[in-house]
Coordinates of C-alpha atoms and ligand atoms in Angstrom, one line a residue:
M1 CA 82.3 -53.8 -6.0
C2 CA 84.0 -56.0 -3.5
G3 CA 87.8 -55.2 -3.0
I4 CA 90.1 -58.4 -3.4
V5 CA 93.5 -59.1 -2.8
G6 CA 96.3 -62.0 -2.8
V7 CA 99.7 -62.2 -1.5
I8 CA 102.4 -64.8 -2.1
G9 CA 105.1 -63.5 -0.2
K10 CA 108.3 -64.1 2.1
S11 CA 106.9 -63.2 5.6
D12 CA 103.4 -63.1 7.1
A13 CA 100.6 -62.4 4.5
A14 CA 97.7 -61.3 6.6
P15 CA 99.0 -57.9 7.9
V16 CA 99.9 -57.0 4.3
I17 CA 96.6 -58.2 3.0
L18 CA 94.9 -56.1 5.8
E19 CA 96.9 -53.2 4.7
S20 CA 95.8 -53.5 1.4
L21 CA 92.2 -54.1 2.2
R22 CA 92.0 -50.7 4.0
R23 CA 92.9 -49.4 0.7
L24 CA 89.9 -51.2 -1.0
E25 CA 87.4 -50.3 1.7
Y26 CA 85.9 -47.9 -0.6
R27 CA 84.6 -50.7 -2.9
G28 CA 82.5 -52.1 0.2
Y29 CA 82.7 -52.5 3.8
D30 CA 79.8 -54.8 4.8
S31 CA 82.3 -57.8 6.0
A32 CA 85.7 -58.8 5.4
G33 CA 87.8 -61.8 5.6
I34 CA 91.4 -63.5 5.0
A35 CA 92.7 -67.0 4.3
T36 CA 96.1 -68.0 4.3
L37 CA 97.7 -71.6 4.2
V38 CA 98.9 -72.6 7.5
D39 CA 101.4 -75.4 7.1
G40 CA 99.6 -76.4 3.7
T41 CA 96.4 -76.5 5.5
I42 CA 93.8 -73.5 4.7
D43 CA 92.8 -71.3 7.6
R44 CA 90.5 -68.3 7.7
R45 CA 88.9 -65.4 9.4
R46 CA 85.8 -63.4 8.8
A47 CA 84.1 -60.6 10.4
T48 CA 80.9 -58.7 9.7
G49 CA 81.2 -54.8 9.7
K50 CA 84.1 -52.5 8.9
L51 CA 87.9 -53.7 8.9
Q52 CA 88.6 -52.9 12.4
S53 CA 86.3 -56.0 13.3
L54 CA 88.4 -58.5 11.2
A55 CA 91.7 -56.5 12.7
G56 CA 90.2 -57.4 16.2
E57 CA 89.6 -60.7 15.2
L58 CA 93.3 -61.3 13.9
D59 CA 94.6 -59.7 17.1
T60 CA 92.7 -62.4 19.2
A61 CA 93.7 -65.4 16.7
P62 CA 96.6 -64.5 14.5
L63 CA 96.9 -66.2 11.0
P64 CA 100.4 -66.9 9.9
G65 CA 101.3 -68.2 6.5
S66 CA 103.0 -66.1 3.7
L67 CA 100.5 -67.2 1.1
G68 CA 97.0 -65.7 1.3
I69 CA 93.9 -63.9 -0.1
G70 CA 91.5 -61.2 1.3
H71 CA 88.0 -59.6 0.7
T72 CA 86.3 -56.6 1.8
R73 CA 82.4 -57.0 0.9
W74 CA 79.7 -55.1 -0.7
A75 CA 76.7 -57.8 -0.4
T76 CA 75.0 -58.9 -3.3
H77 CA 73.7 -62.3 -2.8
G78 CA 72.9 -62.7 1.0
A79 CA 72.9 -60.4 3.9
A80 CA 76.1 -59.2 5.5
T81 CA 76.8 -62.0 7.8
T82 CA 79.9 -63.8 8.8
D83 CA 78.8 -66.9 7.0
N84 CA 78.3 -64.9 4.0
A85 CA 81.4 -63.2 4.2
H86 CA 84.4 -64.2 2.0
P87 CA 86.7 -66.1 1.5
H88 CA 84.2 -69.1 0.7
A89 CA 86.3 -72.5 1.3
T90 CA 86.1 -76.1 1.1
E91 CA 89.0 -78.3 2.9
R92 CA 90.8 -77.9 -0.4
V93 CA 90.1 -74.6 -1.9
A94 CA 89.4 -70.8 -0.7
V95 CA 88.4 -68.3 -3.0
V96 CA 87.7 -64.5 -3.0
H97 CA 85.3 -63.1 -5.5
N98 CA 84.2 -59.5 -6.8
G99 CA 81.2 -59.5 -9.1
I100 CA 78.2 -61.4 -9.6
I101 CA 77.7 -65.1 -11.2
E102 CA 74.4 -65.1 -12.9
N103 CA 74.0 -68.7 -13.3
F104 CA 74.7 -69.5 -9.8
K105 CA 71.4 -71.1 -9.0
V106 CA 71.4 -73.5 -11.5
L107 CA 75.2 -74.5 -10.6
R108 CA 73.9 -74.6 -6.7
E109 CA 71.1 -76.7 -7.8
E110 CA 73.4 -79.1 -9.8
L111 CA 75.8 -79.3 -6.5
E112 CA 73.3 -79.8 -4.3
G113 CA 71.9 -82.6 -6.2
K114 CA 75.0 -84.4 -5.8
G115 CA 75.2 -84.1 -2.1
T116 CA 77.2 -81.0 -1.9
R117 CA 76.5 -78.7 1.3
F118 CA 76.3 -75.1 1.4
S119 CA 77.4 -72.9 4.4
S120 CA 76.6 -69.4 2.8
E121 CA 73.8 -67.7 0.6
T122 CA 76.4 -66.4 -1.6
D123 CA 76.9 -66.9 -5.5
T124 CA 80.8 -67.4 -4.7
E125 CA 80.5 -70.3 -2.8
V126 CA 79.4 -72.3 -6.0
I127 CA 82.8 -71.4 -7.2
A128 CA 84.6 -73.3 -4.3
H129 CA 82.4 -76.3 -4.8
L130 CA 83.3 -76.4 -8.4
I131 CA 86.9 -76.4 -8.1
T132 CA 86.8 -78.8 -5.3
G133 CA 84.6 -81.2 -7.4
Y134 CA 87.2 -81.1 -10.4
L135 CA 90.1 -81.5 -7.8
D136 CA 88.3 -84.5 -6.6
M137 CA 88.1 -85.9 -9.9
G138 CA 91.9 -85.7 -10.1
K139 CA 92.5 -82.6 -12.2
S140 CA 95.4 -80.4 -11.3
P141 CA 94.5 -76.9 -9.4
K142 CA 95.2 -75.1 -13.0
D143 CA 92.8 -77.5 -14.9
A144 CA 90.2 -77.5 -12.3
V145 CA 90.0 -73.7 -12.4
A146 CA 89.8 -73.6 -16.2
A147 CA 87.2 -76.2 -16.1
T148 CA 85.3 -73.9 -13.5
L149 CA 85.9 -70.8 -15.5
G150 CA 83.8 -72.4 -18.4
R151 CA 81.0 -72.9 -16.2
L152 CA 80.5 -69.6 -14.6
E153 CA 78.3 -66.8 -16.4
G154 CA 78.5 -63.3 -15.3
A155 CA 80.9 -60.6 -13.9
F156 CA 84.0 -61.9 -11.7
A157 CA 87.4 -61.2 -10.4
L158 CA 88.7 -64.3 -8.3
A159 CA 91.8 -65.2 -6.4
I160 CA 92.1 -68.7 -5.5
I161 CA 94.7 -70.7 -3.2
F162 CA 94.6 -74.5 -2.8
K163 CA 95.5 -76.8 0.0
G164 CA 99.2 -78.1 0.1
E165 CA 99.8 -75.5 -2.8
D166 CA 102.3 -73.0 -0.9
D167 CA 103.5 -71.5 -4.1
L168 CA 100.5 -71.0 -6.2
M169 CA 97.8 -68.6 -6.5
I170 CA 95.2 -68.2 -9.4
G171 CA 93.4 -65.2 -10.5
A172 CA 90.7 -64.6 -13.1
R173 CA 89.1 -61.7 -14.5
E174 CA 85.6 -61.4 -16.4
G175 CA 84.2 -57.9 -16.4
S176 CA 85.5 -57.1 -12.9
P177 CA 89.0 -55.9 -12.8
L178 CA 91.9 -57.4 -11.4
A179 CA 95.7 -56.5 -11.4
V180 CA 98.7 -58.4 -11.0
G181 CA 101.4 -57.0 -9.0
Y182 CA 105.2 -57.8 -9.5
G183 CA 107.4 -57.9 -6.4
D184 CA 110.8 -59.1 -5.7
G185 CA 110.6 -62.9 -4.9
E186 CA 106.9 -62.0 -4.2
M187 CA 103.7 -61.7 -6.4
Y188 CA 100.4 -60.0 -5.9
L189 CA 96.7 -59.8 -7.0
G190 CA 94.5 -56.8 -6.6
S191 CA 91.3 -55.2 -7.6
D192 CA 93.5 -52.2 -8.7
A193 CA 97.0 -50.8 -8.3
F194 CA 96.0 -48.7 -5.7
A195 CA 95.4 -51.9 -3.4
L196 CA 98.8 -53.0 -4.6
A197 CA 100.7 -49.7 -3.9
P198 CA 102.2 -50.6 -0.3
M199 CA 103.7 -53.7 -2.1
T200 CA 104.8 -52.7 -5.4
N201 CA 104.0 -50.0 -8.4
R202 CA 104.8 -52.8 -11.1
V203 CA 101.3 -53.8 -12.3
A204 CA 99.6 -55.6 -15.1
Y205 CA 96.0 -55.4 -16.0
L206 CA 94.1 -58.4 -16.8
D207 CA 92.0 -58.4 -19.7
D208 CA 88.4 -59.5 -19.7
G209 CA 88.7 -63.4 -20.1
D210 CA 92.1 -63.7 -19.0
W211 CA 93.2 -65.7 -15.9
V212 CA 96.7 -66.0 -14.3
V213 CA 98.8 -68.5 -12.5
I214 CA 101.3 -67.0 -10.1
S215 CA 104.2 -68.2 -7.6
R216 CA 106.8 -66.2 -5.9
T217 CA 108.7 -65.8 -9.0
S218 CA 106.5 -66.4 -12.0
V219 CA 103.5 -65.2 -13.4
Q220 CA 101.7 -67.0 -16.5
I221 CA 98.5 -65.2 -17.8
F222 CA 96.1 -66.9 -20.4
D223 CA 93.3 -65.9 -22.3
A224 CA 89.9 -67.3 -22.3
K225 CA 90.5 -69.9 -24.7
G226 CA 93.4 -71.0 -22.6
T227 CA 96.3 -69.6 -25.0
P228 CA 99.3 -67.9 -23.1
V229 CA 99.2 -64.2 -23.4
E230 CA 101.5 -61.3 -22.2
R231 CA 100.0 -58.2 -20.7
T232 CA 102.4 -55.2 -20.2
V233 CA 103.7 -54.6 -17.2
Q234 CA 103.3 -50.7 -16.0
V235 CA 105.0 -48.6 -13.4
V236 CA 102.0 -47.1 -11.9
P237 CA 102.4 -43.6 -10.1
V238 CA 100.3 -44.0 -7.2
S239 CA 101.9 -42.7 -4.0
A240 CA 101.0 -44.2 -0.6
A241 CA 100.8 -41.0 0.8
L242 CA 97.9 -39.8 -1.3
V243 CA 95.5 -41.6 0.8
D244 CA 96.4 -39.8 4.0
K245 CA 93.4 -37.7 5.7
G246 CA 95.9 -34.9 6.0
N247 CA 94.6 -32.4 8.8
H248 CA 90.8 -33.4 7.8
R249 CA 88.5 -35.2 9.8
H250 CA 87.2 -37.0 6.6
F251 CA 88.6 -38.0 3.2
M252 CA 85.6 -35.8 2.0
A253 CA 86.4 -32.7 3.8
K254 CA 90.1 -33.2 2.4
E255 CA 88.8 -33.9 -1.2
I256 CA 86.6 -31.0 -1.1
H257 CA 89.6 -28.7 0.0
E258 CA 91.8 -30.2 -2.9
Q259 CA 89.5 -28.9 -5.5
P260 CA 91.2 -25.6 -6.1
E261 CA 94.6 -27.4 -6.6
V262 CA 93.4 -30.4 -8.9
V263 CA 91.5 -27.8 -10.9
G264 CA 94.9 -26.4 -11.3
H265 CA 96.2 -29.6 -12.6
V266 CA 93.3 -29.6 -15.3
L267 CA 94.1 -26.2 -16.3
G268 CA 97.7 -27.3 -16.6
H269 CA 96.9 -30.0 -18.8
Y270 CA 94.0 -28.5 -21.2
V271 CA 94.6 -24.6 -21.2
D272 CA 97.8 -22.7 -22.4
P273 CA 98.2 -20.1 -19.6
A274 CA 100.3 -17.5 -21.5
K275 CA 97.8 -17.2 -24.5
Q276 CA 94.3 -18.3 -22.5
L277 CA 93.7 -20.8 -25.4
L278 CA 92.9 -24.4 -25.0
K279 CA 95.5 -27.0 -25.9
L280 CA 94.0 -30.1 -26.6
P281 CA 95.8 -33.2 -27.5
E282 CA 95.2 -34.8 -31.2
M283 CA 91.9 -36.5 -31.1
P284 CA 90.9 -39.5 -33.3
F285 CA 87.5 -37.6 -34.5
D286 CA 87.0 -34.2 -35.7
L287 CA 84.9 -31.8 -33.3
A288 CA 83.7 -29.9 -35.9
A289 CA 82.0 -33.0 -38.0
I290 CA 80.3 -35.0 -35.2
P291 CA 76.9 -34.7 -36.0
R292 CA 75.6 -35.7 -32.2
I293 CA 77.0 -36.0 -29.1
T294 CA 75.6 -38.8 -26.8
I295 CA 76.7 -38.7 -23.0
V296 CA 76.4 -41.4 -20.8
A297 CA 77.4 -41.9 -16.9
C298 CA 75.8 -42.8 -13.6
G299 CA 74.9 -40.8 -10.5
T300 CA 77.1 -37.9 -9.9
A301 CA 79.0 -38.3 -13.1
Y302 CA 75.7 -38.3 -15.0
Y303 CA 74.9 -34.8 -13.5
A304 CA 78.2 -33.6 -14.8
G305 CA 76.9 -35.1 -18.1
V306 CA 73.4 -32.9 -17.8
V307 CA 75.3 -29.7 -17.1
A308 CA 77.6 -30.3 -20.3
K309 CA 74.2 -30.7 -22.6
Y310 CA 73.6 -27.0 -21.5
W311 CA 77.0 -26.1 -22.2
F312 CA 77.4 -28.1 -25.8
E313 CA 74.0 -26.9 -26.8
Q314 CA 74.3 -23.3 -25.6
V315 CA 77.8 -22.7 -26.8
A316 CA 78.9 -25.1 -29.3
R317 CA 75.4 -25.3 -31.0
V318 CA 75.6 -29.1 -31.3
P319 CA 72.7 -31.7 -30.4
V320 CA 73.4 -33.5 -27.3
D321 CA 71.7 -36.6 -25.6
V322 CA 72.5 -37.5 -22.1
D323 CA 71.1 -40.7 -20.4
V324 CA 72.0 -42.7 -17.2
A325 CA 73.9 -45.7 -18.2
S326 CA 71.4 -48.5 -16.7
E327 CA 68.8 -47.2 -18.8
F328 CA 70.7 -46.4 -22.0
R329 CA 72.5 -50.0 -22.1
Y330 CA 69.0 -51.7 -22.8
R331 CA 67.1 -49.0 -24.6
E332 CA 68.7 -50.1 -28.0
C333 CA 69.0 -46.3 -28.8
A334 CA 69.0 -45.3 -32.6
M335 CA 72.5 -43.8 -33.2
T336 CA 73.6 -41.3 -35.9
P337 CA 76.6 -43.0 -37.2
G338 CA 80.0 -41.0 -36.8
G339 CA 78.5 -39.5 -33.6
L340 CA 80.5 -39.0 -30.4
A341 CA 79.7 -40.9 -27.5
L342 CA 81.4 -39.6 -24.4
F343 CA 81.3 -41.6 -21.2
I344 CA 82.0 -39.8 -17.5
S345 CA 83.4 -42.0 -15.0
Q346 CA 85.7 -41.3 -11.9
S347 CA 86.3 -45.2 -11.4
G348 CA 86.2 -45.9 -14.8
E349 CA 84.8 -49.1 -13.9
T350 CA 81.1 -48.8 -13.4
A351 CA 79.6 -51.8 -15.0
D352 CA 76.6 -49.8 -16.5
T353 CA 78.7 -47.3 -18.1
L354 CA 81.1 -49.7 -19.4
A355 CA 78.1 -51.8 -21.3
A356 CA 76.8 -48.5 -22.7
L357 CA 80.5 -48.0 -24.1
R358 CA 80.1 -51.3 -25.8
Y359 CA 77.0 -50.7 -27.1
C360 CA 77.9 -47.5 -28.8
R361 CA 81.0 -48.9 -30.1
S362 CA 78.5 -51.3 -31.9
Q363 CA 76.8 -48.2 -33.2
D364 CA 79.6 -46.9 -35.1
Q365 CA 80.2 -44.0 -32.7
H366 CA 83.5 -42.5 -31.8
I367 CA 84.1 -43.5 -28.1
A368 CA 85.8 -41.2 -25.9
S369 CA 85.6 -41.1 -22.1
I370 CA 86.4 -38.6 -19.4
V371 CA 87.7 -40.5 -16.5
N372 CA 89.7 -40.3 -13.3
V373 CA 91.4 -43.7 -13.2
T374 CA 93.3 -43.8 -16.6
E375 CA 94.4 -47.3 -16.3
S376 CA 90.6 -48.4 -15.8
T377 CA 88.6 -50.6 -18.1
I378 CA 86.7 -47.7 -19.6
A379 CA 89.4 -45.8 -20.1
R380 CA 91.3 -48.7 -22.0
E381 CA 88.2 -49.3 -24.1
S382 CA 88.0 -45.7 -25.3
D383 CA 89.2 -44.3 -28.8
H384 CA 90.6 -41.2 -26.7
I385 CA 90.6 -40.7 -22.8
F386 CA 90.3 -37.0 -21.3
P387 CA 91.8 -37.4 -17.7
T388 CA 90.2 -35.6 -14.8
L389 CA 93.5 -35.4 -13.0
A390 CA 91.4 -35.2 -9.6
G391 CA 93.8 -37.8 -8.0
P392 CA 92.4 -40.7 -6.0
E393 CA 89.2 -39.9 -4.4
I394 CA 88.4 -42.0 -1.4
G395 CA 85.3 -40.4 -0.1
V396 CA 82.4 -42.4 -1.5
A397 CA 80.3 -39.2 -2.2
S398 CA 82.1 -37.9 -5.4
T399 CA 83.3 -34.2 -4.9
K400 CA 86.5 -33.1 -6.6
A401 CA 85.9 -35.7 -9.2
F402 CA 82.7 -34.1 -10.2
V403 CA 84.3 -30.6 -10.3
C404 CA 87.2 -31.8 -12.5
Q405 CA 84.7 -33.6 -14.9
L406 CA 82.8 -30.3 -15.3
M407 CA 86.2 -28.4 -15.6
V408 CA 87.1 -31.0 -18.6
L409 CA 83.5 -30.9 -20.1
A410 CA 83.8 -27.1 -20.2
V411 CA 87.2 -27.3 -22.0
L412 CA 85.3 -29.6 -24.6
A413 CA 82.5 -27.5 -24.9
I414 CA 84.8 -24.6 -26.0
A415 CA 86.9 -26.6 -28.2
T416 CA 83.7 -27.8 -29.7
A417 CA 82.5 -24.4 -30.3
R418 CA 85.5 -23.0 -31.7
A419 CA 86.0 -26.0 -34.0
R420 CA 82.6 -25.4 -35.5
G421 CA 82.8 -21.9 -35.7
A422 CA 80.2 -21.1 -33.1
I423 CA 82.5 -18.8 -31.3
D424 CA 85.7 -16.8 -32.3
A425 CA 89.0 -16.8 -30.9
D426 CA 88.1 -13.6 -28.4
E427 CA 85.4 -15.9 -27.0
E428 CA 87.5 -18.9 -26.7
Q429 CA 90.2 -16.7 -24.9
R430 CA 87.5 -15.0 -22.7
L431 CA 86.0 -18.5 -21.6
A432 CA 89.5 -19.7 -21.1
A433 CA 90.4 -16.8 -18.9
E434 CA 86.9 -17.6 -16.8
L435 CA 88.3 -21.2 -16.3
T436 CA 91.6 -20.3 -15.3
A437 CA 90.1 -18.0 -12.5
M438 CA 88.5 -21.1 -11.2
P439 CA 91.0 -22.1 -8.7
R440 CA 90.7 -18.7 -7.1
H441 CA 86.7 -18.5 -6.7
L442 CA 86.9 -22.0 -5.4
S443 CA 89.3 -21.1 -3.0
D444 CA 87.1 -18.2 -1.9
A445 CA 84.3 -20.5 -1.7
L446 CA 85.7 -22.6 0.4
H447 CA 86.0 -19.7 3.0
L448 CA 82.4 -20.1 3.6
G449 CA 82.7 -23.5 5.5
P450 CA 82.2 -21.8 8.8
L451 CA 79.0 -20.2 7.6
I452 CA 77.7 -23.2 5.9
E453 CA 78.4 -25.2 9.2
K454 CA 76.2 -23.1 11.1
L455 CA 73.4 -23.0 8.3
A456 CA 73.4 -26.8 8.2
Q457 CA 73.4 -27.1 12.0
D458 CA 70.2 -24.9 12.3
E459 CA 68.4 -25.4 9.0
L460 CA 69.0 -28.9 7.8
T461 CA 70.1 -31.4 10.5
D462 CA 66.7 -32.0 12.0
A463 CA 65.1 -31.8 8.6
T464 CA 63.2 -34.8 7.3
D465 CA 63.2 -33.8 3.6
V466 CA 65.2 -31.0 1.8
L467 CA 63.9 -29.6 -1.6
Y468 CA 66.8 -28.2 -4.4
L469 CA 65.8 -25.9 -7.1
G470 CA 67.7 -24.3 -10.0
R471 CA 67.0 -23.5 -13.6
G472 CA 69.3 -24.1 -16.8
A473 CA 72.7 -25.5 -15.8
S474 CA 71.7 -24.8 -12.1
F475 CA 69.1 -27.6 -12.4
P476 CA 71.4 -30.5 -12.6
L477 CA 73.5 -28.9 -9.7
A478 CA 70.0 -29.1 -7.8
L479 CA 70.1 -32.8 -8.6
E480 CA 73.6 -33.4 -7.6
G481 CA 73.1 -31.3 -4.2
A482 CA 70.2 -33.3 -3.5
L483 CA 72.3 -36.7 -4.2
K484 CA 75.0 -35.4 -1.9
L485 CA 72.7 -34.7 0.9
K486 CA 70.7 -38.0 0.6
E487 CA 73.8 -40.2 0.4
I488 CA 76.0 -39.0 3.3
S489 CA 73.3 -37.6 5.9
Y490 CA 70.4 -40.0 4.9
I491 CA 67.9 -37.1 4.8
H492 CA 65.6 -37.4 1.8
A493 CA 66.2 -34.9 -0.8
E494 CA 65.0 -34.1 -4.4
G495 CA 66.1 -31.8 -7.1
Y496 CA 63.8 -29.9 -9.2
P497 CA 63.7 -27.5 -12.2
A498 CA 62.5 -24.3 -10.3
G499 CA 59.9 -23.7 -12.9
E500 CA 58.5 -27.3 -12.7
L501 CA 57.4 -26.5 -9.2
K502 CA 54.1 -25.6 -9.7
H503 CA 53.4 -28.8 -11.7
G504 CA 53.4 -30.9 -8.6
P505 CA 55.9 -30.7 -5.9
I506 CA 54.7 -27.2 -4.6
A507 CA 52.1 -29.4 -2.8
L508 CA 54.9 -30.6 -0.5
I509 CA 55.8 -27.0 0.6
D510 CA 55.1 -26.2 4.6
D511 CA 57.1 -24.6 6.8
T512 CA 59.2 -27.4 7.9
L513 CA 60.5 -27.9 4.2
P514 CA 63.9 -26.2 3.7
V515 CA 64.3 -25.2 0.2
I516 CA 67.7 -24.6 -1.5
V517 CA 67.6 -22.1 -4.2
I518 CA 70.6 -22.2 -6.7
A519 CA 70.4 -18.9 -8.4
P520 CA 73.8 -17.4 -9.7
W521 CA 72.7 -13.8 -11.2
D522 CA 72.0 -14.7 -15.2
R523 CA 69.6 -14.2 -17.6
L524 CA 67.2 -16.7 -15.8
F525 CA 67.5 -15.3 -12.2
E526 CA 64.2 -13.3 -12.3
K527 CA 62.5 -16.4 -13.2
T528 CA 64.1 -18.6 -10.3
V529 CA 63.3 -15.7 -8.1
S530 CA 59.6 -15.8 -8.9
N531 CA 59.7 -19.4 -8.4
M532 CA 61.2 -18.7 -4.9
Q533 CA 58.5 -16.1 -4.1
E534 CA 56.0 -19.2 -4.8
V535 CA 57.5 -21.2 -2.1
M536 CA 58.0 -18.2 0.4
A537 CA 54.2 -17.6 0.1
R538 CA 53.4 -21.2 1.2
G539 CA 55.7 -20.9 4.2
G540 CA 58.7 -22.7 2.8
R541 CA 62.3 -22.0 4.3
I542 CA 64.5 -20.5 1.5
I543 CA 68.3 -20.8 1.5
L544 CA 69.3 -18.9 -1.3
L545 CA 72.7 -19.6 -3.0
S546 CA 73.6 -16.8 -5.4
D547 CA 76.0 -14.0 -5.7
R548 CA 76.3 -10.2 -4.5
K549 CA 74.1 -9.0 -7.2
G550 CA 71.3 -11.8 -6.6
I551 CA 71.4 -11.5 -3.0
S552 CA 71.2 -7.5 -3.0
I553 CA 67.8 -8.2 -5.3
A554 CA 66.6 -11.3 -3.3
G555 CA 68.2 -12.0 -0.5
D556 CA 66.1 -10.1 2.1
E557 CA 63.1 -12.4 1.5
A558 CA 65.4 -15.4 2.3
T559 CA 65.8 -17.3 5.8
A560 CA 69.3 -18.0 4.9
V561 CA 71.7 -16.7 2.2
V562 CA 75.1 -18.0 1.1
E563 CA 76.9 -15.2 -1.1
L564 CA 79.3 -16.8 -3.7
P565 CA 81.9 -15.0 -5.8
D566 CA 80.6 -13.2 -9.1
V567 CA 81.5 -15.5 -11.9
D568 CA 80.6 -15.5 -15.7
P569 CA 77.1 -17.8 -15.9
F570 CA 79.3 -20.1 -18.2
T571 CA 81.6 -21.3 -15.1
A572 CA 78.7 -21.1 -12.1
P573 CA 78.0 -24.7 -12.1
I574 CA 81.7 -25.5 -11.5
L575 CA 81.6 -22.8 -8.4
Y576 CA 78.5 -23.7 -7.1
A577 CA 79.4 -27.7 -6.5
V578 CA 81.3 -26.2 -3.5
P579 CA 78.5 -25.0 -1.1
L580 CA 76.4 -27.8 -1.9
Q581 CA 79.1 -30.2 -1.0
L582 CA 79.8 -28.5 2.1
V583 CA 75.8 -28.2 2.9
A584 CA 76.0 -31.9 2.7
Y585 CA 79.1 -32.5 4.4
F586 CA 78.5 -30.5 7.6
T587 CA 74.5 -31.7 7.8
A588 CA 76.2 -35.3 7.7
V589 CA 78.8 -34.5 10.4
H590 CA 75.9 -33.0 12.8
K591 CA 73.8 -35.9 12.3
G592 CA 76.7 -38.1 13.4
T593 CA 76.8 -40.2 10.0
D594 CA 79.7 -42.1 8.6
V595 CA 80.8 -39.6 5.8
D596 CA 83.5 -41.3 4.1
Q597 CA 81.5 -44.6 3.8
P598 CA 77.7 -44.2 4.1
R599 CA 75.8 -47.2 4.7
N600 CA 75.1 -49.1 1.3
L601 CA 77.3 -47.3 -0.9
A602 CA 80.2 -48.4 -2.6
K603 CA 82.6 -46.3 -4.5
S604 CA 83.1 -48.4 -7.5
V605 CA 79.9 -50.2 -8.6
T606 CA 81.0 -53.1 -10.8
V607 CA 77.9 -54.6 -11.1
E608 CA 74.4 -54.0 -12.7
Ligands
F6R1 C1 77.7 -39.8 -5.7 C2 78.7 -40.8 -6.7 C3 78.2 -42.0 -7.6 C4 78.6 -42.1 -8.6 C5 78.6 -43.0 -9.9 C6 79.2 -43.2 -10.9 O1 78.4 -39.1 -5.1 O2 80.0 -40.7 -6.2 O3 76.7 -41.5 -7.9 O4 79.2 -40.6 -9.6 O5 78.3 -44.2 -9.2 O6 80.4 -43.7 -10.4 P1 81.8 -43.7 -11.5 O7 81.9 -42.1 -11.8 O8 83.1 -44.2 -10.8 O9 81.4 -44.2 -12.6

């Protein structure tokens, strides 16, 4: 949830760390800090708010030293103040931490009982004091860290530096990701390969329980028992150029506009263009034989899973359960052995989704994941991964990853249907052709940008609440549309199944409430229009998202309409994601909120 980086280099470390932290800002941006070793002594700069504040601090008071650690924070314990910002340090040691130390209260009381004074409210500070205590007892840095790790409960990734040790840094990983970067006479630690990309593309990922001792020329990795272990050094294809905003004002805008292209990548991977048939790699389970599918994910990825439930059940006739990971993991759900447990995650590091995966592993399920970051923990713990191929997603609000998740899920639903004999080769070909047309349709939908910008300005910017309605697979789209609007514009929004309206939420409707109706022309269209009329009869302002036919039938009655290309009902959820993203984006831009880094959110949620 926070981002950490460590550098043992040849020249000043602080500018390199700052550049790396910029890439990690997606993980948190409440405050940031850097500590280096200056003539053997620990010195640090910390600042609240975004990285610019820390950069300003460093301009005024530069930090020399070729060894250092840095942190960008998403607050868990203690408010976003300078005192709570990392690195946390004593005179002898400085620590940056991502994760949560669950037993920190007990440890803090124990240390305070021995006279230790704390200067922050964080859980992390206990780590600095514990290590210092062991150093004071005469232990070496390595032994002091090993002893400290044995006392910590919870999830953490750590990078630690020591007074007087100019060629030593120690990292540790338990539950939160940490990678070692190999340079030439330089070594690095970072939360992910993306952070390390400006320095190196040679990276080894630590496993849970691993800790690592690095110098400028050596890397020694140990497992939880202290046994030396090898972890494969991989060459990671992350191009530094990929974090550029291009001509766009925000990463979110760039990522929305990349969708036709990245969906093309998904098609290239999963569909044979000549035969218009699916091409799925061999899987360690038989889609024809699985008795049940359980889909687990969080947030936007969960909504992709809800869309997929409609697809799998309608097209493949296979029963599907779908749940949010934070509920699923503690529900102790009874599972049919041999089922397929499918996890959806952009980052592949979401703590709740990972815990759910581990539960399913204990329940004799086949474990597959749909992930964007293929080197992530969820990917590595799966029996099989389906990459989403969206490329790095930097905007905190997920856009292109969602659409790519839907594409992959659509492919899987068709493949499952075919494997079970629920559809024949002609139908597979027809649906594959519909998917193949998606880049073109998405591109057409993007041309609606100016119209949606005006609509957002006229109808939504001043709204305090917005309701989204849909039926069938458009219902999860309503949920996703409402989530997008909430998270980046801070306008309260709710998604509802259109038919459920009269069971309560209809009481909310008056002439100040914009109601966005997602209604492609399909077998449920007439029913959705009836619900739309119930809203209009009570003064609600309808914004109708539909196609030519739908708008010709119901458009006259709406306050505003957005006409989307005609597509098959099966692929409509993929297409209708685009106007919903644009609605949220332009509303947020007009409100002047921080689109790419909305308040209180982080891109990668590695805590419960
Ligand atoms: C919303 C959003 C979040 C994520 C959720 C899961 O725009 O981005 O709701 O979808 O935190 O994250 P991943 O997909 O990384 O597991």
